[in-house]
Short mmCIF file of C-alpha atoms in Angstrom, two decimals:
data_model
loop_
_atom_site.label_atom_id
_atom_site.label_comp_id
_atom_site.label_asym_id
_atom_site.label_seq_id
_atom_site.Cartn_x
_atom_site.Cartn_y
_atom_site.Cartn_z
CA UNK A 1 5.84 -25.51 -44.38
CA UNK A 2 3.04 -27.08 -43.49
CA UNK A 3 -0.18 -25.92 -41.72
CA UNK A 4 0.26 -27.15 -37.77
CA UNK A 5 4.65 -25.96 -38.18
CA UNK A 6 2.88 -22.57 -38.82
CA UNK A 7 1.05 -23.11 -35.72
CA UNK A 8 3.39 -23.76 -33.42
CA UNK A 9 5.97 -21.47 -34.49
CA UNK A 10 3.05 -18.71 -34.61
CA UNK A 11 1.56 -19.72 -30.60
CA UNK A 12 5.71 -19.54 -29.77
CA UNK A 13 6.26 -16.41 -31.31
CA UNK A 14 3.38 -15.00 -29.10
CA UNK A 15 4.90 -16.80 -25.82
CA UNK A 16 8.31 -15.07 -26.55
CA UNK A 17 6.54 -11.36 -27.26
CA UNK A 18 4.26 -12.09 -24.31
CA UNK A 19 7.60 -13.22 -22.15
CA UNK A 20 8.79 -9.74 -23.32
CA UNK A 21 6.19 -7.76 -21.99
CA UNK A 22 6.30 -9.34 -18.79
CA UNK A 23 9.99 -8.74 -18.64
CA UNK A 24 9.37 -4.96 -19.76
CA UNK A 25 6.62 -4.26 -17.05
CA UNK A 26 8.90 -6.31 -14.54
CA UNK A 27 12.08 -3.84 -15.45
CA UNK A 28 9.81 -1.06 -15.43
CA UNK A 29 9.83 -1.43 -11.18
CA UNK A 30 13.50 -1.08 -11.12
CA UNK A 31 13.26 2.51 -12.96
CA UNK A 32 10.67 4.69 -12.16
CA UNK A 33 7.88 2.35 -12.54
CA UNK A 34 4.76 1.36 -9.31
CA UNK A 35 6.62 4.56 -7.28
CA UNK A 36 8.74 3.91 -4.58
CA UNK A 37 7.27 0.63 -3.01
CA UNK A 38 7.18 -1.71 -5.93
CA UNK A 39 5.61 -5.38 -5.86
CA UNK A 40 5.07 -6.56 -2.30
CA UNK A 41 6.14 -9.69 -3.75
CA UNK A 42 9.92 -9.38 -2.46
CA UNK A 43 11.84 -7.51 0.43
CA UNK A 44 10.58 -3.61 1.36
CA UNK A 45 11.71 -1.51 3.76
CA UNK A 46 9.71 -0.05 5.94
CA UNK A 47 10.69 3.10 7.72
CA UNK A 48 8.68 4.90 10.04
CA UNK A 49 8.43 9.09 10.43
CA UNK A 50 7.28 9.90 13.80
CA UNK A 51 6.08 13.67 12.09
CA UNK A 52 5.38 17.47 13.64
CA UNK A 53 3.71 19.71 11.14
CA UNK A 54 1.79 23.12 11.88
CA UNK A 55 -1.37 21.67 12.85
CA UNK A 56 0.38 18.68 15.47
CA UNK A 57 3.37 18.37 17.52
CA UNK A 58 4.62 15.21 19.45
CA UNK A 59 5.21 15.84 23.35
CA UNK A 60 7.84 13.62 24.89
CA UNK A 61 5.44 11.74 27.04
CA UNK A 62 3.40 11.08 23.56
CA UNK A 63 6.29 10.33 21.67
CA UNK A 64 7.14 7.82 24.19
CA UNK A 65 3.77 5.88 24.79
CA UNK A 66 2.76 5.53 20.80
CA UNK A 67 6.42 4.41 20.22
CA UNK A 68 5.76 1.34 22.39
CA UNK A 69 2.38 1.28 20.76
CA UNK A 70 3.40 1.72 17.17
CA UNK A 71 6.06 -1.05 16.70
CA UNK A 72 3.94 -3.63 18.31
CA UNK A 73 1.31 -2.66 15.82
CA UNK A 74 3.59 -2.21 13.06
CA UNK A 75 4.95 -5.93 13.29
CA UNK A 76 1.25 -7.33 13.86
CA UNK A 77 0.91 -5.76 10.25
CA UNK A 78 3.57 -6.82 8.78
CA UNK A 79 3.55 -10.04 9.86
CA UNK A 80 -0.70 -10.83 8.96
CA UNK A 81 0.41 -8.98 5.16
CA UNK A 82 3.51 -11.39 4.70
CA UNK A 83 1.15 -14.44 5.83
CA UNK A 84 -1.91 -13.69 3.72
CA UNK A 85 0.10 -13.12 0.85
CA UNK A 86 2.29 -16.11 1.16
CA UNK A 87 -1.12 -17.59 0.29
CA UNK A 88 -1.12 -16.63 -3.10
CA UNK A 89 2.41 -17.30 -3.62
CA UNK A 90 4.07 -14.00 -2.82
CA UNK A 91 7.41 -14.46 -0.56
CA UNK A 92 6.86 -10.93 1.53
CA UNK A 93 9.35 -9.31 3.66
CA UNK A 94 8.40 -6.53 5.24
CA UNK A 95 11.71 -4.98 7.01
CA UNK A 96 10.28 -2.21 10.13
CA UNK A 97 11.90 -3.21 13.01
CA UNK A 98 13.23 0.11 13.83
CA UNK A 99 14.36 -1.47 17.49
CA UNK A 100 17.08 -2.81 15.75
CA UNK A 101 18.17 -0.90 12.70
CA UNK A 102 17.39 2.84 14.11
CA UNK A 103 17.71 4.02 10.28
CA UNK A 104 13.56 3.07 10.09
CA UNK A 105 12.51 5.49 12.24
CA UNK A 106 12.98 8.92 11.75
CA UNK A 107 11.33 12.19 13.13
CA UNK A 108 10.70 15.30 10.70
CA UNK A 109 9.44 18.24 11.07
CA UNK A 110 6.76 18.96 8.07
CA UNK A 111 6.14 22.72 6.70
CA UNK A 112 2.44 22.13 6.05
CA UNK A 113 -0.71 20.83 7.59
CA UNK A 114 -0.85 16.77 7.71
CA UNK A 115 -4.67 16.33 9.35
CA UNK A 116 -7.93 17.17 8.35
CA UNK A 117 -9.07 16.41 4.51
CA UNK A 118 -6.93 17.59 2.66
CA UNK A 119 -3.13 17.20 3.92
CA UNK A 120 -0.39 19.39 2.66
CA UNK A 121 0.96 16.81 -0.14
CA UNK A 122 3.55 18.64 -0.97
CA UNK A 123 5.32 19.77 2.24
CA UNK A 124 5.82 15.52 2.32
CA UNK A 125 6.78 15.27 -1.00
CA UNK A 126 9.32 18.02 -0.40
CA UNK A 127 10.72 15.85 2.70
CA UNK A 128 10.49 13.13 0.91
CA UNK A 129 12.70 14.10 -2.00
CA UNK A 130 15.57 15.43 0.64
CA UNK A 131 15.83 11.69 1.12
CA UNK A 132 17.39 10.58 -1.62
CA UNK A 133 20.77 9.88 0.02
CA UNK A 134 19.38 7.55 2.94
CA UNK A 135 17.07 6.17 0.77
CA UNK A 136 19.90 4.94 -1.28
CA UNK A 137 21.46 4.18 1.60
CA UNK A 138 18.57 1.78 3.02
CA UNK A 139 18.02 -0.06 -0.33
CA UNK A 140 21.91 -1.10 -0.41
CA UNK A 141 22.17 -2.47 2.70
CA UNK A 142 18.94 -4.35 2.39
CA UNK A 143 19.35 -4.83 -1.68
CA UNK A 144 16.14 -3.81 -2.28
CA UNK A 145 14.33 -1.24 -4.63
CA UNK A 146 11.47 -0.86 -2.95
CA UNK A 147 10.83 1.38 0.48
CA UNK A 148 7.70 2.67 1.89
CA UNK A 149 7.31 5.62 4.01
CA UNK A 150 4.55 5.92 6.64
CA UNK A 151 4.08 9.41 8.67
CA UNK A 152 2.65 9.51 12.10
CA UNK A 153 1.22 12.16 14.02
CA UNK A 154 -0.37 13.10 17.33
CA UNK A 155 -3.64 14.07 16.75
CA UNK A 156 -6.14 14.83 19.32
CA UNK A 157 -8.59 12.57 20.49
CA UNK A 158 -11.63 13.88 18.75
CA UNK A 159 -9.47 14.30 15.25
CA UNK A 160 -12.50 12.84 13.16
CA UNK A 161 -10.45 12.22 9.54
CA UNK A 162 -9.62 8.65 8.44
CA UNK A 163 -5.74 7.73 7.75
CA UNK A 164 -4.89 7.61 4.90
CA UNK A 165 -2.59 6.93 1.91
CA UNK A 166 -1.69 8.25 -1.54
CA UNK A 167 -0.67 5.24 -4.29
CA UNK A 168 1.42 5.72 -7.03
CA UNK A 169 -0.56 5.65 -10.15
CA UNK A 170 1.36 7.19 -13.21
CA UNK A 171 4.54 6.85 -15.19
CA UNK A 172 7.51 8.31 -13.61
CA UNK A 173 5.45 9.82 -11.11
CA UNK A 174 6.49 8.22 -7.44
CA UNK A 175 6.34 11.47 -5.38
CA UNK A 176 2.78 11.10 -4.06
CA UNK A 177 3.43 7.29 -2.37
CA UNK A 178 3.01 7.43 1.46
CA UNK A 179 0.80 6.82 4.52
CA UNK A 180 -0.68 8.92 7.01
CA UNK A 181 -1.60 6.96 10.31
CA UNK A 182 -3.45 9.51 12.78
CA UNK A 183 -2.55 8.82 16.11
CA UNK A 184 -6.45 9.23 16.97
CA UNK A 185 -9.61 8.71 14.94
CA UNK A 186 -13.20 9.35 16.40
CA UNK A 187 -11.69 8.97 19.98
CA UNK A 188 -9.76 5.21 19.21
CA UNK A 189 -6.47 5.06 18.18
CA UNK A 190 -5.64 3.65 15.06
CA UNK A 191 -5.46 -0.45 14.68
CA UNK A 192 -3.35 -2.85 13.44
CA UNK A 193 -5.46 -3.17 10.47
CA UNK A 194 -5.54 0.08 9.73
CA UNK A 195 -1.66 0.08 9.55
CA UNK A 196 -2.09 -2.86 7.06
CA UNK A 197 -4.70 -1.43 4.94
CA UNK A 198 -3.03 1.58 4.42
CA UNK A 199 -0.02 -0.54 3.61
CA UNK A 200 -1.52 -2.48 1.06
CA UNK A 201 -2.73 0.93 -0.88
CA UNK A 202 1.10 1.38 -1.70
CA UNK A 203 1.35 -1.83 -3.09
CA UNK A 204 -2.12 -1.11 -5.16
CA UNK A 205 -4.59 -2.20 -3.28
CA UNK A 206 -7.94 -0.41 -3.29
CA UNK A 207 -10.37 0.78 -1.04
CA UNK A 208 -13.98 -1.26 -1.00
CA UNK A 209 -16.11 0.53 0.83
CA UNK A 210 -16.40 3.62 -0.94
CA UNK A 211 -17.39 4.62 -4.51
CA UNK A 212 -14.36 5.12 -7.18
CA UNK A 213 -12.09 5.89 -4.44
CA UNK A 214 -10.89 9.69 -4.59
CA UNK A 215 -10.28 8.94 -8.86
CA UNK A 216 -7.97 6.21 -8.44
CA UNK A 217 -10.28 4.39 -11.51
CA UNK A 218 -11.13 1.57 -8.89
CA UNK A 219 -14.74 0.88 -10.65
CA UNK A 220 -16.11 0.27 -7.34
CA UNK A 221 -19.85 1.11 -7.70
CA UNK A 222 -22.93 0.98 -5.07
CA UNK A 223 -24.04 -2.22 -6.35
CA UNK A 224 -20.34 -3.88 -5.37
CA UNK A 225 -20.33 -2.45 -2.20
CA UNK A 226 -23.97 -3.74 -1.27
CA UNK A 227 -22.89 -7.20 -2.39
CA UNK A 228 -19.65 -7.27 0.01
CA UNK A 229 -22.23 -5.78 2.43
CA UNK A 230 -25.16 -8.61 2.08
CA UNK A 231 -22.38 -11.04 1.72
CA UNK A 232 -20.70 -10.27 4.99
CA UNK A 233 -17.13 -9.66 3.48
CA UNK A 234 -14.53 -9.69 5.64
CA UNK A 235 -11.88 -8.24 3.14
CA UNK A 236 -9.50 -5.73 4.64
CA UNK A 237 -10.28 -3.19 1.99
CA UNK A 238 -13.35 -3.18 3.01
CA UNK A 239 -13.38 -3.18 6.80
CA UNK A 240 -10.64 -3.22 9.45
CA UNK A 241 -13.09 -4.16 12.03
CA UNK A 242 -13.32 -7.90 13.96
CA UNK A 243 -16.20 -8.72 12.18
CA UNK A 244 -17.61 -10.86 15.03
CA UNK A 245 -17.92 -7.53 17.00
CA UNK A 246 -17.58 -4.98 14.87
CA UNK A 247 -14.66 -3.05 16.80
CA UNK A 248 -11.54 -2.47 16.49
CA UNK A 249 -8.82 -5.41 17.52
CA UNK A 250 -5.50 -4.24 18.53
CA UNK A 251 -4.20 -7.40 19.43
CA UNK A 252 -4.50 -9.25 16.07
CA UNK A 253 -5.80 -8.75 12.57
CA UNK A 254 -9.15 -10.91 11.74
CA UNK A 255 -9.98 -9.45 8.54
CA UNK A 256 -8.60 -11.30 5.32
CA UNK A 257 -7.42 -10.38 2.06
CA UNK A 258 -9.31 -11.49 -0.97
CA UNK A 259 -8.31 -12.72 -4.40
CA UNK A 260 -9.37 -9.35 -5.82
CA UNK A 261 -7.07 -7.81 -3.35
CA UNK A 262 -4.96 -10.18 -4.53
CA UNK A 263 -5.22 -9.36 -8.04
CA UNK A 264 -4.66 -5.54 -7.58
CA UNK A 265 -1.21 -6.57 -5.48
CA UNK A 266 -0.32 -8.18 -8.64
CA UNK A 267 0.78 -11.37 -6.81
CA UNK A 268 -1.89 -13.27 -9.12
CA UNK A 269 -2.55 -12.46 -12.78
CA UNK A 270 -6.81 -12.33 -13.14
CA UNK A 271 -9.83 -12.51 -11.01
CA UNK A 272 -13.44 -13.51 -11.87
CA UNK A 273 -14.75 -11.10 -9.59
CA UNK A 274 -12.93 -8.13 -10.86
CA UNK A 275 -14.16 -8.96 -14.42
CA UNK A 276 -17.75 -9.96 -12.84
CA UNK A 277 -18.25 -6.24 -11.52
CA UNK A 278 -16.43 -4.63 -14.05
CA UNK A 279 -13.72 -2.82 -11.62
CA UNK A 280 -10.98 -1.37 -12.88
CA UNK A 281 -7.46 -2.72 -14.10
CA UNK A 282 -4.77 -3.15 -11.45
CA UNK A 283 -1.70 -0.76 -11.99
CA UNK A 284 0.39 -4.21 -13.09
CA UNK A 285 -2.32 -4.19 -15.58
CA UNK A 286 -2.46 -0.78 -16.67
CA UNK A 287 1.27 -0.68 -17.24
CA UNK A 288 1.25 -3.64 -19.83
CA UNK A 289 -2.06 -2.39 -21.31
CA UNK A 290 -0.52 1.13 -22.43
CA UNK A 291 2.92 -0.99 -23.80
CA UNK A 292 0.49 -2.94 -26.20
CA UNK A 293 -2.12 -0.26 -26.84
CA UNK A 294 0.93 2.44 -26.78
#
């Protein structure tokens, strides 16, 4: 056999073991694998939990007006996600409408605290597990894997304590995969591009504006964050604000989503700029890393 036969059989040999890897991470979402929402790239559901827990309750009249409020804003998120990723190739379809199918919204009642820093994780992870059934339910009649939960409640006007969301970010591990929207923030209520951010984090997108987030391994340093700063980013992980006035916009999302936030989606496969800065792997990435370096 001569020298180039060796060559080409070799390079195919690695495109079959590579094609293999990709197939293994890909199967990996089907079984325990990226949580509960897996790659945006495909149909999720959506469903919506309108939530009282010890420290906020809804009222009727509340209920009522954010309801109104929180679908309009819902589909103004969905709908700016499943166009900005479409840009990068990703066919997303985001399924919310709870107007029509009634299953995505539920109310719950939540043994635990939800505000403030430090929510009580595991009174929601406790709900969350009694789901199994309509969960099931959901992702046969929509034949998806993939559903994402987000929890609102009615917090007062002067509630001063970001949403927020926990990602899925180990093995087997999907319990801790959910939003929090906060009704009210530092006297506003909460955007459409907050509902979108916080979306993307359970998809694996990661915060910008804030050091390492909360040891999610983002490699997000000072020196990045002064450089989206001096450069004027307009990234959604980095600010949900119009960035011609520097508010809020609850009619429309102006922000955009990057090729880095791109990258951590896993809807494209590298980035220069997550190499140039030396952040960290997306969770895509992590997954095949530990298969070859096992």
């Amino acid at each position: 056999m001569n020298t180039e036969i060796r060559k080409i059989i070799s390079a195919l040999l690695v495109l079959v073991f590579l094609g293999c890897l990709i197939f293994s991470a890909n199967k990996h979402r089907f079984d325990g694998y990226y949580g509960w929402g897996k790659n945006i790239d495909g149909r999720t559901v959506v469903v919506s939990v309108f939530a009282d827990c010890d420290d906020c309750v809804w009222d009727e009249d509340s209920l009522a007006e954010y309801e109104e409020y929180e679908i309009r804003s819902l589909g103004i998120a969905c709908d700016w996600i499943s166009q900005r990723t479409a840009e990068y190739g990703a066919d997303t379809e985001l399924i919310y409408d709870w107007s029509t199918d009634p299953k995505l919204r539920q109310q719950a009642v939540i043994k635990g605290n939800l505000t403030g820093q430090y929510p009580d994780t595991k009174a929601v992870d406790g709900y969350l597990d009694d789901l199994e059934e309509s969960r099931m339910e959901l992702m046969r009649r929509y034949r998806t894997d993939s559903v994402i939960y987000i929890f609102f409640t009615n917090t007062e006007a002067e509630h001063d304590y970001p949403s927020l969301s926990y990602m899925w970010m180990n093995e087997g591990d999907p319990e801790d995969e959910f939003t929090i929207i906060y009704k009210s923030v530092d006297f506003e209520w909460e955007s459409p591009a907050v509902y979108a951010h916080e979306m993307l984090h359970l998809f694996g997108a990661f915060d910008f504006y804030t050091v390492d987030g909360y040891g999610y391994e983002s490699g997000v340093t000072e020196e990045y964050i002064r450089h989206l700063e001096e450069t004027g980013s307009n990234d959604i992980m980095f600010t949900i604000c119009d960035i011609s006035t520097g508010l809020q916009n609850y009619d429309k999302i102006t922000n955009g989503l990057s090729e880095v936030d791109a990258y951590y989606l896993g809807i494209i496969p590298r980035c220069e700029e997550v190499y140039r800065w030396g952040l960290g792997l997306s969770s895509y990435d992590r997954i095949r890393e530990r298969h070859l370096h096992p």
